[in-house]
Amino acid sequence: MTQKEKAKLVPVSREPALLTERDADKSPVLECIDLGITFGGLKAVDNFNVTIGRTEITGLIGPNGAGKTTVFNLLTKVYQPTHGTILLNGKDIHDLNTAQVNRAGIARTFQNIRLFGELSVEENITVAMDTQMHYTMPEGIFRLPRFWKEERVMHERAMELLSIFHMEDLANAKANSLPYGAQRRLEILRALATNPSLLLLDEPAAGMNPSETAELMENIRSIRDTFKIAVLLIEHDMNLVMNICEGIAVLNFGHVIAKGTPEDIQNNPEVIEAYLGKQKEA
């Protein structure tokens, strides 16, 4: 990397974090500093500055095409930022690839569900634990004691995760046989199986009915409280966002136009004009 390129990655200024009281005395799990990416001269995301507390639930909202999923792709290194810095647990992740970022502590779900349809529900979860398996290839081939010990641990862990959504009875069902809402929940469990410190949820309530969405809200809170992790979610269901998020950032045309508490965002004229007003009209 050239000196000019390195200079782009040096934090220029850090805006005050919107940390909850319980996180105020802890270092943040994520800091995005002047983060951005350009595609062929188009600034898809520019000067994205957000800090997330260690156990904070944060919403990322904005109109379609605002750059929300692009931010997730930057955080998980699907895209390499054109400029800016991403600090995960205080460490710059500029040189990490997608798999390394996952091992470092970021897990995500997608707008379009990505499951192994022909595998069982339990197998979908245990596959996500591959980096936690330590038996050797010969131990796996010949089914030696260490293999069986780790398989048992993974089974117990998978069932523990399934209990979050009361899905234990579906452990042996094929993933592609599940209803849409259950597939959404399974994808969240697959992400949790990697033991993240930051969970990225891309429209987790998409396709869910009001009852399922209400249950999802409680599940997300429970996940945060049980695993002591932070959650950053993209969502168009404003009832969910305003009731579950402690901090919200609003994107419009790749720029953060507002940050604050749900009350701050609901009363922000620029946000109402760019997004919330359109939501009410729709």
Coordinates of N, CA and C in Angstrom, one line a residue, residues 117-259:
G117 N -30.6 -25.6 1.0 CA -32.0 -26.1 1.1 C -32.1 -27.6 1.3
E118 N -31.2 -28.4 0.8 CA -31.3 -29.9 0.9 C -30.7 -30.4 2.2
L119 N -30.0 -29.6 2.9 CA -29.5 -30.0 4.2 C -30.6 -29.8 5.3
S120 N -30.5 -30.5 6.4 CA -31.4 -30.3 7.5 C -31.2 -29.0 8.2
V121 N -32.2 -28.6 9.0 CA -32.1 -27.3 9.7 C -30.8 -27.4 10.6
E122 N -30.6 -28.5 11.4 CA -29.5 -28.6 12.2 C -28.2 -28.5 11.4
E123 N -28.1 -29.2 10.3 CA -26.9 -29.2 9.5 C -26.6 -27.8 9.0
N124 N -27.6 -27.0 8.6 CA -27.4 -25.6 8.2 C -26.6 -24.9 9.3
I125 N -27.0 -25.1 10.6 CA -26.3 -24.4 11.7 C -24.9 -24.9 11.9
T126 N -24.8 -26.3 11.9 CA -23.4 -26.8 12.2 C -22.4 -26.5 11.1
V127 N -22.9 -26.4 9.8 CA -22.0 -26.0 8.8 C -21.4 -24.6 9.1
A128 N -22.1 -23.7 9.7 CA -21.7 -22.4 10.0 C -20.6 -22.4 11.1
M129 N -20.5 -23.6 11.8 CA -19.5 -23.7 12.9 C -18.2 -24.3 12.4
D130 N -17.9 -24.3 11.1 CA -16.8 -25.0 10.6 C -15.4 -24.5 11.1
T131 N -15.4 -23.2 11.4 CA -14.1 -22.6 11.9 C -13.9 -23.0 13.4
Q132 N -14.9 -23.6 14.0 CA -14.8 -23.9 15.4 C -14.4 -25.4 15.6
M133 N -14.3 -26.1 14.5 CA -14.0 -27.5 14.6 C -12.5 -27.7 14.5
H134 N -11.9 -28.6 15.4 CA -10.5 -28.7 15.5 C -10.0 -30.1 15.2
Y135 N -10.9 -31.0 14.9 CA -10.4 -32.4 14.6 C -9.7 -32.4 13.3
T136 N -8.8 -33.3 13.1 CA -8.0 -33.4 11.8 C -8.8 -34.2 10.8
M137 N -8.3 -34.1 9.5 CA -9.0 -34.9 8.5 C -9.0 -36.4 8.8
P138 N -7.9 -37.0 9.2 CA -7.9 -38.4 9.5 C -8.9 -38.7 10.6
E139 N -9.0 -37.8 11.6 CA -9.9 -38.1 12.7 C -11.3 -38.0 12.2
G140 N -11.6 -37.2 11.2 CA -12.9 -37.1 10.7 C -13.2 -38.3 9.8
I141 N -12.3 -38.7 9.0 CA -12.5 -39.8 8.0 C -12.7 -41.2 8.8
F142 N -11.9 -41.4 9.8 CA -12.0 -42.6 10.6 C -12.9 -42.6 11.8
R143 N -13.6 -41.4 11.9 CA -14.5 -41.3 13.0 C -13.9 -41.6 14.4
L144 N -12.7 -41.0 14.7 CA -12.0 -41.2 15.9 C -12.7 -40.4 17.0
P145 N -12.3 -40.7 18.3 CA -13.0 -40.1 19.5 C -13.1 -38.6 19.4
R146 N -12.1 -37.9 19.0 CA -12.1 -36.4 19.0 C -13.2 -35.9 18.0
F147 N -13.4 -36.6 16.9 CA -14.4 -36.3 15.9 C -15.8 -36.3 16.6
W148 N -16.1 -37.5 17.3 CA -17.4 -37.7 17.9 C -17.6 -36.7 19.0
K149 N -16.6 -36.3 19.8 CA -16.7 -35.4 20.8 C -17.1 -34.0 20.3
E150 N -16.5 -33.6 19.2 CA -16.8 -32.3 18.7 C -18.1 -32.3 18.0
E151 N -18.5 -33.4 17.3 CA -19.8 -33.5 16.7 C -20.9 -33.3 17.8
R152 N -20.7 -33.9 19.0 CA -21.7 -33.9 20.0 C -21.8 -32.4 20.5
V153 N -20.6 -31.8 20.7 CA -20.7 -30.4 21.1 C -21.4 -29.5 20.1
M154 N -21.2 -29.7 18.8 CA -21.9 -28.9 17.8 C -23.4 -29.2 17.8
H155 N -23.8 -30.5 18.0 CA -25.2 -30.8 18.1 C -25.8 -30.1 19.2
E156 N -25.2 -30.1 20.4 CA -25.8 -29.4 21.6 C -25.9 -27.9 21.3
R157 N -24.8 -27.4 20.7 CA -24.9 -25.9 20.4 C -26.0 -25.6 19.4
A158 N -26.2 -26.4 18.4 CA -27.2 -26.2 17.4 C -28.6 -26.2 18.1
M159 N -28.8 -27.2 18.9 CA -30.1 -27.3 19.6 C -30.3 -26.1 20.5
E160 N -29.3 -25.6 21.2 CA -29.4 -24.4 22.0 C -29.8 -23.2 21.2
L161 N -29.2 -23.1 20.0 CA -29.6 -22.0 19.2 C -31.0 -22.1 18.7
L162 N -31.4 -23.3 18.3 CA -32.8 -23.5 17.8 C -33.8 -23.2 18.9
S163 N -33.4 -23.4 20.1 CA -34.4 -23.1 21.2 C -34.7 -21.6 21.3
I164 N -33.9 -20.7 20.8 CA -34.2 -19.3 20.8 C -35.5 -19.0 20.1
F165 N -35.7 -19.7 18.9 CA -36.9 -19.5 18.1 C -37.9 -20.7 18.3
H166 N -37.7 -21.5 19.3 CA -38.5 -22.7 19.6 C -38.6 -23.6 18.3
M167 N -37.5 -23.8 17.7 CA -37.5 -24.6 16.5 C -36.8 -26.0 16.7
E168 N -36.7 -26.4 17.9 CA -36.0 -27.7 18.1 C -36.7 -28.9 17.4
D169 N -38.0 -28.9 17.3 CA -38.7 -30.0 16.6 C -38.4 -30.0 15.1
L170 N -37.9 -28.9 14.6 CA -37.6 -28.8 13.2 C -36.2 -29.2 12.8
A171 N -35.4 -29.6 13.8 CA -34.0 -29.9 13.6 C -33.7 -30.8 12.4
N172 N -34.5 -31.8 12.2 CA -34.2 -32.8 11.1 C -35.0 -32.5 9.8
A173 N -35.7 -31.4 9.8 CA -36.5 -31.0 8.6 C -35.5 -30.4 7.6
K174 N -35.8 -30.6 6.3 CA -34.9 -29.9 5.3 C -35.2 -28.4 5.3
A175 N -34.2 -27.6 5.1 CA -34.3 -26.2 5.2 C -35.3 -25.7 4.2
N176 N -35.3 -26.3 3.0 CA -36.2 -25.8 1.9 C -37.7 -26.1 2.2
S177 N -38.0 -26.9 3.2 CA -39.3 -27.3 3.5 C -40.0 -26.3 4.5
L178 N -39.2 -25.4 5.1 CA -39.7 -24.5 6.1 C -40.5 -23.4 5.5
P179 N -41.4 -22.9 6.2 CA -42.1 -21.6 5.7 C -41.1 -20.5 5.7
Y180 N -41.5 -19.4 5.0 CA -40.6 -18.3 4.7 C -40.1 -17.7 6.0
G181 N -41.0 -17.5 7.0 CA -40.6 -16.8 8.2 C -39.6 -17.7 9.0
A182 N -39.8 -19.0 9.0 CA -38.9 -19.9 9.7 C -37.5 -20.0 9.0
Q183 N -37.5 -19.8 7.7 CA -36.2 -19.8 6.9 C -35.5 -18.5 7.3
R184 N -36.2 -17.4 7.5 CA -35.6 -16.1 7.9 C -34.9 -16.3 9.3
R185 N -35.6 -17.0 10.2 CA -35.1 -17.2 11.6 C -33.9 -18.1 11.5
L186 N -34.0 -19.2 10.7 CA -32.8 -20.1 10.6 C -31.6 -19.3 10.1
E187 N -31.7 -18.4 9.2 CA -30.6 -17.7 8.7 C -29.9 -16.8 9.8
I188 N -30.8 -16.3 10.7 CA -30.3 -15.6 11.9 C -29.5 -16.5 12.8
L189 N -30.0 -17.7 13.0 CA -29.3 -18.7 13.8 C -28.0 -19.1 13.2
R190 N -27.9 -19.2 11.9 CA -26.7 -19.6 11.2 C -25.6 -18.5 11.5
A191 N -26.1 -17.2 11.4 CA -25.1 -16.1 11.7 C -24.7 -16.2 13.2
L192 N -25.6 -16.4 14.1 CA -25.2 -16.5 15.5 C -24.2 -17.7 15.8
A193 N -24.3 -18.7 15.0 CA -23.4 -19.9 15.2 C -22.0 -19.6 15.0
T194 N -21.6 -18.5 14.4 CA -20.2 -18.1 14.2 C -19.7 -17.3 15.4
N195 N -20.5 -17.1 16.4 CA -20.1 -16.4 17.7 C -19.7 -15.0 17.4
P196 N -20.5 -14.2 16.8 CA -20.1 -12.8 16.4 C -20.2 -11.9 17.6
S197 N -19.5 -10.7 17.5 CA -19.6 -9.6 18.5 C -20.5 -8.6 17.9
L198 N -20.7 -8.6 16.5 CA -21.6 -7.7 15.8 C -22.4 -8.5 14.8
L199 N -23.8 -8.4 15.0 CA -24.7 -9.1 14.1 C -25.3 -8.1 13.1
L200 N -25.2 -8.4 11.8 CA -25.8 -7.5 10.8 C -27.0 -8.2 10.3
L201 N -28.2 -7.6 10.4 CA -29.4 -8.1 9.9 C -30.0 -7.3 8.8
D202 N -30.1 -7.9 7.6 CA -30.6 -7.1 6.4 C -32.0 -7.5 6.2
E203 N -32.9 -6.5 6.6 CA -34.3 -6.7 6.5 C -34.9 -8.0 7.1
P204 N -34.6 -8.2 8.4 CA -35.0 -9.5 9.0 C -36.5 -9.7 9.0
A205 N -37.3 -8.7 9.0 CA -38.7 -8.8 9.1 C -39.4 -8.9 7.7
A206 N -38.6 -8.9 6.7 CA -39.2 -9.0 5.3 C -40.0 -10.2 5.1
G207 N -41.3 -10.1 4.7 CA -42.1 -11.2 4.4 C -42.8 -11.8 5.7
M208 N -42.6 -11.2 6.8 CA -43.2 -11.7 8.0 C -44.6 -10.9 8.3
N209 N -45.5 -11.7 8.9 CA -46.8 -11.0 9.3 C -46.6 -10.2 10.6
P210 N -47.5 -9.4 11.0 CA -47.4 -8.6 12.2 C -47.1 -9.4 13.4
S211 N -47.7 -10.6 13.6 CA -47.4 -11.4 14.7 C -46.0 -11.9 14.7
E212 N -45.5 -12.4 13.6 CA -44.1 -12.8 13.5 C -43.1 -11.7 13.7
T213 N -43.5 -10.5 13.2 CA -42.6 -9.4 13.4 C -42.5 -9.0 14.9
A214 N -43.6 -9.0 15.6 CA -43.6 -8.7 17.0 C -42.7 -9.7 17.8
E215 N -42.8 -11.0 17.4 CA -42.0 -12.0 18.0 C -40.6 -11.8 17.7
L216 N -40.3 -11.4 16.5 CA -38.9 -11.2 16.1 C -38.3 -10.1 16.9
M217 N -39.0 -9.0 17.2 CA -38.5 -7.9 18.0 C -38.0 -8.5 19.4
E218 N -38.8 -9.3 20.0 CA -38.5 -9.9 21.3 C -37.3 -10.8 21.2
N219 N -37.2 -11.5 20.0 CA -36.1 -12.4 19.8 C -34.8 -11.7 19.7
I220 N -34.8 -10.6 18.9 CA -33.6 -9.8 18.7 C -33.1 -9.2 20.1
R221 N -34.0 -8.7 20.9 CA -33.7 -8.2 22.2 C -33.1 -9.3 23.0
S222 N -33.7 -10.5 23.0 CA -33.2 -11.7 23.8 C -31.8 -12.1 23.3
I223 N -31.6 -12.1 22.0 CA -30.3 -12.4 21.4 C -29.2 -11.4 21.9
R224 N -29.5 -10.1 21.9 CA -28.6 -9.1 22.4 C -28.3 -9.4 23.9
D225 N -29.3 -9.6 24.7 CA -29.1 -9.7 26.1 C -28.4 -11.0 26.5
T226 N -28.8 -12.1 25.8 CA -28.2 -13.4 26.1 C -26.7 -13.5 25.7
F227 N -26.4 -13.1 24.4 CA -25.1 -13.2 23.9 C -24.2 -12.0 24.1
K228 N -24.8 -10.9 24.7 CA -24.0 -9.7 24.9 C -23.3 -9.2 23.7
I229 N -24.1 -9.1 22.6 CA -23.5 -8.6 21.3 C -24.3 -7.4 20.8
A230 N -23.7 -6.7 19.8 CA -24.4 -5.6 19.2 C -25.1 -6.0 17.9
V231 N -26.1 -5.3 17.6 CA -26.9 -5.6 16.4 C -27.1 -4.4 15.6
L232 N -26.8 -4.5 14.3 CA -27.0 -3.4 13.3 C -28.0 -3.9 12.3
L233 N -29.1 -3.3 12.2 CA -30.2 -3.9 11.3 C -30.7 -2.8 10.3
I234 N -30.9 -3.3 9.0 CA -31.6 -2.6 8.0 C -33.0 -3.1 8.0
E235 N -33.9 -2.1 8.0 CA -35.3 -2.5 8.1 C -36.2 -1.4 7.6
H236 N -37.3 -1.8 6.9 CA -38.3 -0.8 6.4 C -39.5 -0.7 7.3
D237 N -39.6 -1.7 8.2 CA -40.7 -1.7 9.1 C -40.4 -0.7 10.3
M238 N -41.0 0.5 10.1 CA -40.6 1.5 11.1 C -41.1 1.2 12.5
N239 N -42.2 0.5 12.6 CA -42.7 0.1 14.0 C -41.6 -0.7 14.7
L240 N -41.0 -1.7 13.9 CA -40.0 -2.5 14.5 C -38.8 -1.6 14.9
V241 N -38.3 -0.8 13.9 CA -37.1 0.0 14.1 C -37.3 0.9 15.3
M242 N -38.4 1.6 15.4 CA -38.6 2.6 16.4 C -38.8 2.0 17.8
N243 N -39.2 0.8 17.9 CA -39.5 0.1 19.1 C -38.3 -0.7 19.7
I244 N -37.4 -1.0 18.8 CA -36.3 -1.9 19.2 C -34.9 -1.2 19.2
C245 N -34.7 -0.2 18.4 CA -33.4 0.4 18.2 C -33.2 1.5 19.3
E246 N -31.9 1.5 19.8 CA -31.5 2.5 20.7 C -30.9 3.7 20.0
G247 N -30.3 3.4 18.8 CA -29.7 4.5 18.0 C -30.1 4.2 16.5
I248 N -30.3 5.2 15.8 CA -30.6 5.1 14.3 C -29.8 6.0 13.5
A249 N -29.3 5.5 12.4 CA -28.6 6.3 11.4 C -29.5 6.3 10.1
V250 N -29.7 7.5 9.5 CA -30.5 7.6 8.3 C -29.6 7.9 7.1
L251 N -29.7 7.0 6.1 CA -28.9 7.2 4.8 C -29.8 7.8 3.7
N252 N -29.3 8.7 2.9 CA -30.0 9.1 1.7 C -28.9 9.5 0.7
F253 N -29.0 8.8 -0.5 CA -28.0 9.0 -1.5 C -26.6 8.8 -1.0
G254 N -26.4 7.8 -0.2 CA -25.1 7.4 0.3 C -24.6 8.3 1.4
H255 N -25.3 9.3 1.9 CA -24.9 10.1 3.0 C -25.7 9.9 4.2
V256 N -25.1 10.0 5.4 CA -25.8 10.0 6.6 C -26.4 11.4 6.8
I257 N -27.8 11.5 6.8 CA -28.4 12.8 7.0 C -28.9 13.0 8.4
A258 N -28.9 12.0 9.2 CA -29.3 12.1 10.6 C -28.8 10.9 11.4
K259 N -28.5 11.2 12.7 CA -28.2 10.1 13.7 C -28.8 10.5 15.0

